[in-house]
PDB file of C-alpha atoms in Angstrom:
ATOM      1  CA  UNK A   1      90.432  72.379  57.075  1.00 50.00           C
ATOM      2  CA  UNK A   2      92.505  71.153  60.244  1.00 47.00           C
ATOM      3  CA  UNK A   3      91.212  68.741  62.576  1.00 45.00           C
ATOM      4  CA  UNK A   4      93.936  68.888  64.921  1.00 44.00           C
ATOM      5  CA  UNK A   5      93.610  71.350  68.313  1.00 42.00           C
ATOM      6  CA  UNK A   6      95.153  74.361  67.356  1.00 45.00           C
ATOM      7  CA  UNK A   7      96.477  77.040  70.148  1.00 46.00           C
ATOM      8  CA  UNK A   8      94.368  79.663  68.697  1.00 64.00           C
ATOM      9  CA  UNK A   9      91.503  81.130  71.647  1.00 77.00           C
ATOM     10  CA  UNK A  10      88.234  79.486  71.519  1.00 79.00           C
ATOM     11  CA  UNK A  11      86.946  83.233  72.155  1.00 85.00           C
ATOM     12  CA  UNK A  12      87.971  84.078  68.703  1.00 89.00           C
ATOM     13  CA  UNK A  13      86.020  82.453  65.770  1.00 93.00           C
ATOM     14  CA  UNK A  14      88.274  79.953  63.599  1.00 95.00           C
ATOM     15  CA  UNK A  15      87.974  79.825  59.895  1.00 96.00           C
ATOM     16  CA  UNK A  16      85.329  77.069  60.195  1.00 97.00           C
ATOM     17  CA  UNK A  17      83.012  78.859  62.128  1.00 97.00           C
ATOM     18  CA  UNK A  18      83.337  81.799  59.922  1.00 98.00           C
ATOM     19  CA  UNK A  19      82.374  79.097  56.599  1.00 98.00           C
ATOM     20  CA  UNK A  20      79.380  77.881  59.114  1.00 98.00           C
ATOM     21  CA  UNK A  21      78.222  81.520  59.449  1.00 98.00           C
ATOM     22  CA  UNK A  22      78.519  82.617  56.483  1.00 97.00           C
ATOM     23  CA  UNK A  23      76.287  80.194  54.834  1.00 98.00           C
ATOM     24  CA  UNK A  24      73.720  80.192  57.487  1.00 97.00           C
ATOM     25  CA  UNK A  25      73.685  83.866  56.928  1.00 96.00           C
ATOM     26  CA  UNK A  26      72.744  83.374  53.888  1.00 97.00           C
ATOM     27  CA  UNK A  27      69.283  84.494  54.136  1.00 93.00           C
ATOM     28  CA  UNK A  28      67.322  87.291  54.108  1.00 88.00           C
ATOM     29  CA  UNK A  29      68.523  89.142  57.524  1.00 83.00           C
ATOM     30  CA  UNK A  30      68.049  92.768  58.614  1.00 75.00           C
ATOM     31  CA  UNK A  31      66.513  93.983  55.366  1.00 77.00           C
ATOM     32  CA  UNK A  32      68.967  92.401  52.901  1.00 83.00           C
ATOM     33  CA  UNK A  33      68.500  90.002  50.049  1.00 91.00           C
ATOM     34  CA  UNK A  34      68.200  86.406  50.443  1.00 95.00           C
ATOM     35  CA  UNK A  35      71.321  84.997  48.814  1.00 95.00           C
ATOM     36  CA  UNK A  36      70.262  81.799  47.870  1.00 97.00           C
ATOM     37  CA  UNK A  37      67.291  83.047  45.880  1.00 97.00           C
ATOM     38  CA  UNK A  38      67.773  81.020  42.830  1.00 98.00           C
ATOM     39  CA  UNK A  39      69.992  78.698  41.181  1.00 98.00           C
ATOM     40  CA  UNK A  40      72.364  82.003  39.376  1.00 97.00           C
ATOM     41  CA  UNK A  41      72.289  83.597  43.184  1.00 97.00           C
ATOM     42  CA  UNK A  42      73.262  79.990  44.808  1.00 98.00           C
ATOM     43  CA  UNK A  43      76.015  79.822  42.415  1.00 98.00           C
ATOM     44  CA  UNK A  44      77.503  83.364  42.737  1.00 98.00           C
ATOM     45  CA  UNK A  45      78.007  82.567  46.373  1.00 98.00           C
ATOM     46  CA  UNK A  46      79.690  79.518  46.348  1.00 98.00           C
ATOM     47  CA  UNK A  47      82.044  81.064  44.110  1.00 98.00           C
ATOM     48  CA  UNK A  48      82.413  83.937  46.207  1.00 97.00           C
ATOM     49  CA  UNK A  49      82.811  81.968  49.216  1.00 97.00           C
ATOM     50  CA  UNK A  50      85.621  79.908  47.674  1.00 97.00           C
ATOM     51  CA  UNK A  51      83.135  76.660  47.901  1.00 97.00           C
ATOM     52  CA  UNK A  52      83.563  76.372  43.903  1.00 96.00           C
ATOM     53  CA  UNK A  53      84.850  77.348  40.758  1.00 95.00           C
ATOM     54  CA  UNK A  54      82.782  79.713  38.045  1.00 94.00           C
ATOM     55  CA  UNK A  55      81.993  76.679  36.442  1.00 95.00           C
ATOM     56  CA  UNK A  56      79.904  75.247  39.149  1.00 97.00           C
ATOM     57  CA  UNK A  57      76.612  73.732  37.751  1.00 97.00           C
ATOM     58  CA  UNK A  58      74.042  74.302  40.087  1.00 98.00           C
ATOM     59  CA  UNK A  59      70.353  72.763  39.880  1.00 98.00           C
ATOM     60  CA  UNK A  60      67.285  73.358  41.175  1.00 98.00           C
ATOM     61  CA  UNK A  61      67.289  70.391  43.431  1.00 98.00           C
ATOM     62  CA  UNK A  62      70.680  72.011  44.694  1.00 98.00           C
ATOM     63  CA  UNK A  63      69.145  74.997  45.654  1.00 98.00           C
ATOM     64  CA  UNK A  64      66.570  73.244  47.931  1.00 98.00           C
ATOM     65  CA  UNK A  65      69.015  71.627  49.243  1.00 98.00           C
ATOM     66  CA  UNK A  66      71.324  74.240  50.297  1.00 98.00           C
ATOM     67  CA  UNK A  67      68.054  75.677  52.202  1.00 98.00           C
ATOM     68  CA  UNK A  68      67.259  71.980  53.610  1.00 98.00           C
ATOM     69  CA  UNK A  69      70.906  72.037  54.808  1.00 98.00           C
ATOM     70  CA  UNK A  70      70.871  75.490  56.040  1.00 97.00           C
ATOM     71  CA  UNK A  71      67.488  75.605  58.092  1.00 96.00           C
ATOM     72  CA  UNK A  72      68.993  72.522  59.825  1.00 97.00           C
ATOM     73  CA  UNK A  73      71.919  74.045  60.829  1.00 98.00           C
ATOM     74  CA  UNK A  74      69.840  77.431  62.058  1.00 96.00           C
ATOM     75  CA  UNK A  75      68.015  74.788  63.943  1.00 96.00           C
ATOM     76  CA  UNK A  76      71.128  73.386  65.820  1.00 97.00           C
ATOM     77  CA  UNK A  77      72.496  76.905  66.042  1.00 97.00           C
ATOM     78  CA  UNK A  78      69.096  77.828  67.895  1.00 96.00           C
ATOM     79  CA  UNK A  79      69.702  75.273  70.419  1.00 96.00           C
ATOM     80  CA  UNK A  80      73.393  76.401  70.931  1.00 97.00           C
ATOM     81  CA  UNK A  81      71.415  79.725  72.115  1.00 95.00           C
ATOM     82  CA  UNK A  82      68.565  77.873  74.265  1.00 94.00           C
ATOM     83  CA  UNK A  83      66.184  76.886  72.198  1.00 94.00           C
ATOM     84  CA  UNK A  84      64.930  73.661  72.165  1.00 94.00           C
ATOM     85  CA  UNK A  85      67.014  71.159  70.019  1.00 93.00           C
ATOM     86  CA  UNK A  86      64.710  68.699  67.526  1.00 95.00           C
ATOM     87  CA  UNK A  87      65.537  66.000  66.494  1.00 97.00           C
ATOM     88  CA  UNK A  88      64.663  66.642  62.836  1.00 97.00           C
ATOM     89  CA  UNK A  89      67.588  69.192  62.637  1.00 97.00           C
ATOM     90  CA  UNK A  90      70.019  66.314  63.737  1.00 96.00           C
ATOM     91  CA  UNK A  91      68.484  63.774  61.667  1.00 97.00           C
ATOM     92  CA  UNK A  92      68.190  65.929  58.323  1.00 97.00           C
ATOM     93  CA  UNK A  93      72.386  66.875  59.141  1.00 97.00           C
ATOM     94  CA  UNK A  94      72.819  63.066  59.756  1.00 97.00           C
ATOM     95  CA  UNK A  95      71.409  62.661  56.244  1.00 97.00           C
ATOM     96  CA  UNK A  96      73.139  65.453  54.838  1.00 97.00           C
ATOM     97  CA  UNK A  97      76.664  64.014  56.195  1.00 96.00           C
ATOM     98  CA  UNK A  98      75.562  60.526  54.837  1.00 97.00           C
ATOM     99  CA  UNK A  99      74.663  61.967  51.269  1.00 97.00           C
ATOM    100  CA  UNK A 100      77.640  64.375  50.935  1.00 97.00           C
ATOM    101  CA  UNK A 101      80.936  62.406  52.946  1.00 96.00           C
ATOM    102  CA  UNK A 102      84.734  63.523  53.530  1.00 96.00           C
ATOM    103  CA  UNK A 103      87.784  61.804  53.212  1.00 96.00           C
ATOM    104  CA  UNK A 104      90.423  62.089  55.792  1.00 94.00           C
ATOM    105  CA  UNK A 105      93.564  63.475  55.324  1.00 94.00           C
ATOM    106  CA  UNK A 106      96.134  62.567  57.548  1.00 94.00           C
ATOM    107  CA  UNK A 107      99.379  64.092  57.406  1.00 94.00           C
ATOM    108  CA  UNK A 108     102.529  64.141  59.933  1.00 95.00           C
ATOM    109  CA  UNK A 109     101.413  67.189  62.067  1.00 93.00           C
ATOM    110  CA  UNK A 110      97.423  67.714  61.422  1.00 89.00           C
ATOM    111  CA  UNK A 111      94.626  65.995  59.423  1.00 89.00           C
ATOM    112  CA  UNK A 112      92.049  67.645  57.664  1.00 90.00           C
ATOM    113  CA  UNK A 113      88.463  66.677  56.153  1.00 94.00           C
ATOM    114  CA  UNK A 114      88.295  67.238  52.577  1.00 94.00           C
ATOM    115  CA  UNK A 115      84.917  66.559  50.336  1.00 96.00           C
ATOM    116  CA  UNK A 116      85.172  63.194  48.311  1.00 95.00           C
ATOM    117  CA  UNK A 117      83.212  64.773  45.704  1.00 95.00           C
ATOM    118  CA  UNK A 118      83.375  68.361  44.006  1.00 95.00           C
ATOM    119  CA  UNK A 119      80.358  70.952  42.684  1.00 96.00           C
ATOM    120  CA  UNK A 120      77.754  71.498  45.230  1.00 97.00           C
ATOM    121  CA  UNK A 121      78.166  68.045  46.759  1.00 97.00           C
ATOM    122  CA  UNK A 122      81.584  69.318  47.545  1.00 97.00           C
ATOM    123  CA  UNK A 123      80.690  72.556  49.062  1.00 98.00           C
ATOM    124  CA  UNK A 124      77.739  71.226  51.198  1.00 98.00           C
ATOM    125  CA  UNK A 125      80.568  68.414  52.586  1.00 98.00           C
ATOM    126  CA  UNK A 126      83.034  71.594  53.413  1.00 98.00           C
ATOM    127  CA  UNK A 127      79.861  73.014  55.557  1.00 98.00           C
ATOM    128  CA  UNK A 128      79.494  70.437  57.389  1.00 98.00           C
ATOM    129  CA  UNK A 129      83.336  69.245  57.847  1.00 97.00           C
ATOM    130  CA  UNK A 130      83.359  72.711  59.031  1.00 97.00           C
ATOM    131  CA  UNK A 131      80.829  71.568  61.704  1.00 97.00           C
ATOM    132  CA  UNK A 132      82.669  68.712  62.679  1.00 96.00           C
ATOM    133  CA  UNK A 133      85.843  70.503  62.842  1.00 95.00           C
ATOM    134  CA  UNK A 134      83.983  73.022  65.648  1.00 96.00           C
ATOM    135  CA  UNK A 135      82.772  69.991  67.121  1.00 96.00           C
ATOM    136  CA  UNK A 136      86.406  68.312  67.629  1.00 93.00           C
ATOM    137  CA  UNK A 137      87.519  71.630  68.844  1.00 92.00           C
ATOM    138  CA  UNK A 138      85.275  72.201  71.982  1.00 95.00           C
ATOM    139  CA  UNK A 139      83.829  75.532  69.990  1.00 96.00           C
ATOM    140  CA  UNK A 140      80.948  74.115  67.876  1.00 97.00           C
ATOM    141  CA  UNK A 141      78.913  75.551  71.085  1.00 97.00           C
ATOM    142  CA  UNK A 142      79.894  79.011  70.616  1.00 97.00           C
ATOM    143  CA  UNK A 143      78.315  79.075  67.031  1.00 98.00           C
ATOM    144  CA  UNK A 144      74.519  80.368  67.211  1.00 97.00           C
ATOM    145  CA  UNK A 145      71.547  81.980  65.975  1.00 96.00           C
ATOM    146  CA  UNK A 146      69.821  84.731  68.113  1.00 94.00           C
ATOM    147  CA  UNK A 147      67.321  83.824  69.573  1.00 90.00           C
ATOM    148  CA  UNK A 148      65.209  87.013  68.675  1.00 88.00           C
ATOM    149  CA  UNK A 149      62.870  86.231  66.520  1.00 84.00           C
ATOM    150  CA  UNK A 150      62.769  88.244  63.513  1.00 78.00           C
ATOM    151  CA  UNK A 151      66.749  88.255  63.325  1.00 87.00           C
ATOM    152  CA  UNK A 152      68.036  85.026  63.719  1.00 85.00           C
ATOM    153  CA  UNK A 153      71.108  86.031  62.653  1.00 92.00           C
ATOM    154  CA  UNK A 154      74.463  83.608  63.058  1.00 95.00           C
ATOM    155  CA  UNK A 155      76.568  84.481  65.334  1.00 95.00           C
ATOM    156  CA  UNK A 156      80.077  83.214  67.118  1.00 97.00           C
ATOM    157  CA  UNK A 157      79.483  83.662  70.842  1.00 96.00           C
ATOM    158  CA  UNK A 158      82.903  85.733  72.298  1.00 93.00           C
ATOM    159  CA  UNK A 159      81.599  85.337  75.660  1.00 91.00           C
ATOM    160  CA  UNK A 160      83.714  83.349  78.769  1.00 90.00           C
ATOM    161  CA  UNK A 161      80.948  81.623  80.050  1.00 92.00           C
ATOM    162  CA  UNK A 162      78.990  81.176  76.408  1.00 89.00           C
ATOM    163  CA  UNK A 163      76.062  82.361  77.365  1.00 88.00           C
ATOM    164  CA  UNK A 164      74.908  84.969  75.380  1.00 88.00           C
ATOM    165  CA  UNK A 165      71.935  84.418  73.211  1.00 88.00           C
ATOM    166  CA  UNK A 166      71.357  87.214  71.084  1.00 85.00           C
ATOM    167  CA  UNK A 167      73.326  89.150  68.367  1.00 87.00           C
ATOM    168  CA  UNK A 168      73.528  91.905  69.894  1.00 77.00           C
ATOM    169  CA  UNK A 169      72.517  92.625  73.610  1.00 68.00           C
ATOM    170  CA  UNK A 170      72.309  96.379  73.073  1.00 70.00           C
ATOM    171  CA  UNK A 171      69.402  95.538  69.661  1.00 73.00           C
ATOM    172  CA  UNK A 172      68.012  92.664  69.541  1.00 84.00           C
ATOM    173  CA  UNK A 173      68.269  91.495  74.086  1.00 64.00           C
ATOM    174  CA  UNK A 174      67.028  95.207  74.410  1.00 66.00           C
ATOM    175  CA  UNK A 175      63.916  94.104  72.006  1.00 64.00           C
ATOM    176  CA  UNK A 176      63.523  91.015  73.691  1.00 66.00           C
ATOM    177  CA  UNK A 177      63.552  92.643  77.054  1.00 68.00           C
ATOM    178  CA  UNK A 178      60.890  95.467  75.603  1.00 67.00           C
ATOM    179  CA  UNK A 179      58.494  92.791  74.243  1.00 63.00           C
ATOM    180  CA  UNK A 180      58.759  90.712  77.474  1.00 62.00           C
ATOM    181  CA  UNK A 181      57.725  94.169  79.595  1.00 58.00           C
ATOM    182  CA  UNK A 182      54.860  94.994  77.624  1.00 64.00           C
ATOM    183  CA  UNK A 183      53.391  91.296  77.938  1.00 63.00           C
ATOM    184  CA  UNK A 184      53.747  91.372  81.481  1.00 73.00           C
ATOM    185  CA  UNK A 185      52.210  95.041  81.442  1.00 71.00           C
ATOM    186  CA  UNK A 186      49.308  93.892  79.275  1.00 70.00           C
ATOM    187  CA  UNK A 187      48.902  90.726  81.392  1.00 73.00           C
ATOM    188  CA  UNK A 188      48.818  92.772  84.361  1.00 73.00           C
ATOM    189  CA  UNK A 189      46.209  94.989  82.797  1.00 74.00           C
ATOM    190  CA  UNK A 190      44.135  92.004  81.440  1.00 76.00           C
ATOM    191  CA  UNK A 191      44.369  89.542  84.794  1.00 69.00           C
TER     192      UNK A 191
END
């Protein structure tokens, strides 16, 4: 995973902000199955996500961490829409980055973060040297969660002026939009 500014367009989403999605997606969204349900489901994903190898061992105290790690990042992706940031987001990723380090690799045209351990503790450090890659690039901002409540999903934010903060105007800003109506209707009703 490259470090180095690349001359790719910040409007399209870079492989690290597709490994950043993809885990944060990770839950139960839309109607679909939560994919970290258990320790076999953690597992199958990792693999699938090219985190680790079939041999992966993968614990309990794994699994709660991958959702520690995740809600964190949901939380930071929230604020990236508007939310408000906390502090306990930052401070649990802090930790996280702390408890599962990179190593630099430095060669003669890029550098890259790599994990300095493998298994889980591996594939939590790619997540989050995925962050810090996005970070280095100017683009970490355009990574979010919608800000609809009962989505949330991840999403890279394609527009110019970053501002969007919803999935999906046409769904989930059109739901928003319908909710905040009918409070001001009932409010108006109700003075």
């Amino acid at each position: 995973m490259s470090t180095a500014t690349t001359s790719g367009s910040p409007l399209t989403p870079s492989p690290a902000a597709e490994l950043v999605l993809a885990f944060v997606n990770t839950r139960a969204l839309r109607g679909e199955r939560e994919r970290l349900a258990d320790t076999g489901s953690f597992r199958a994903w990792l693999v699938a996500a090219g985190l680790a190898d079939s041999g992966v061992r993968v614990t309990a105290a794994d699994l709660a961490a991958a959702h520690e790690l995740r809600e964190a990042l949901i939380g930071v992706l929230l604020s990236h829409a508007g939310a408000p940031a906390r502090d306990e987001d930052i401070d649990r990723l802090r930790h996280f980055g702390e408890l599962h380090p990179v190593r630099p690799v430095v060669g003669v045209v890029d550098a890259a973060l790599h994990p300095a351990a493998g298994g889980t503790a591996g594939a939590f450090a790619r997540v989050l040297a995925a962050a810090a890659e996005l970070a280095l690039r100017g683009t970490w901002s355009r990574v979010k969660a919608c800000r609809n409540p009962p989505c949330g999903l991840g999403y890279y934010d394609r527009s110019r002026n970053q501002a969007a903060v919803y999935c999906d105007a046409r769904t989930c800003g059109a739901q928003m939009a319908t909710r905040a109506y009918r409070a001001r209707a009932k409010a108006d009703l109700n003075p």
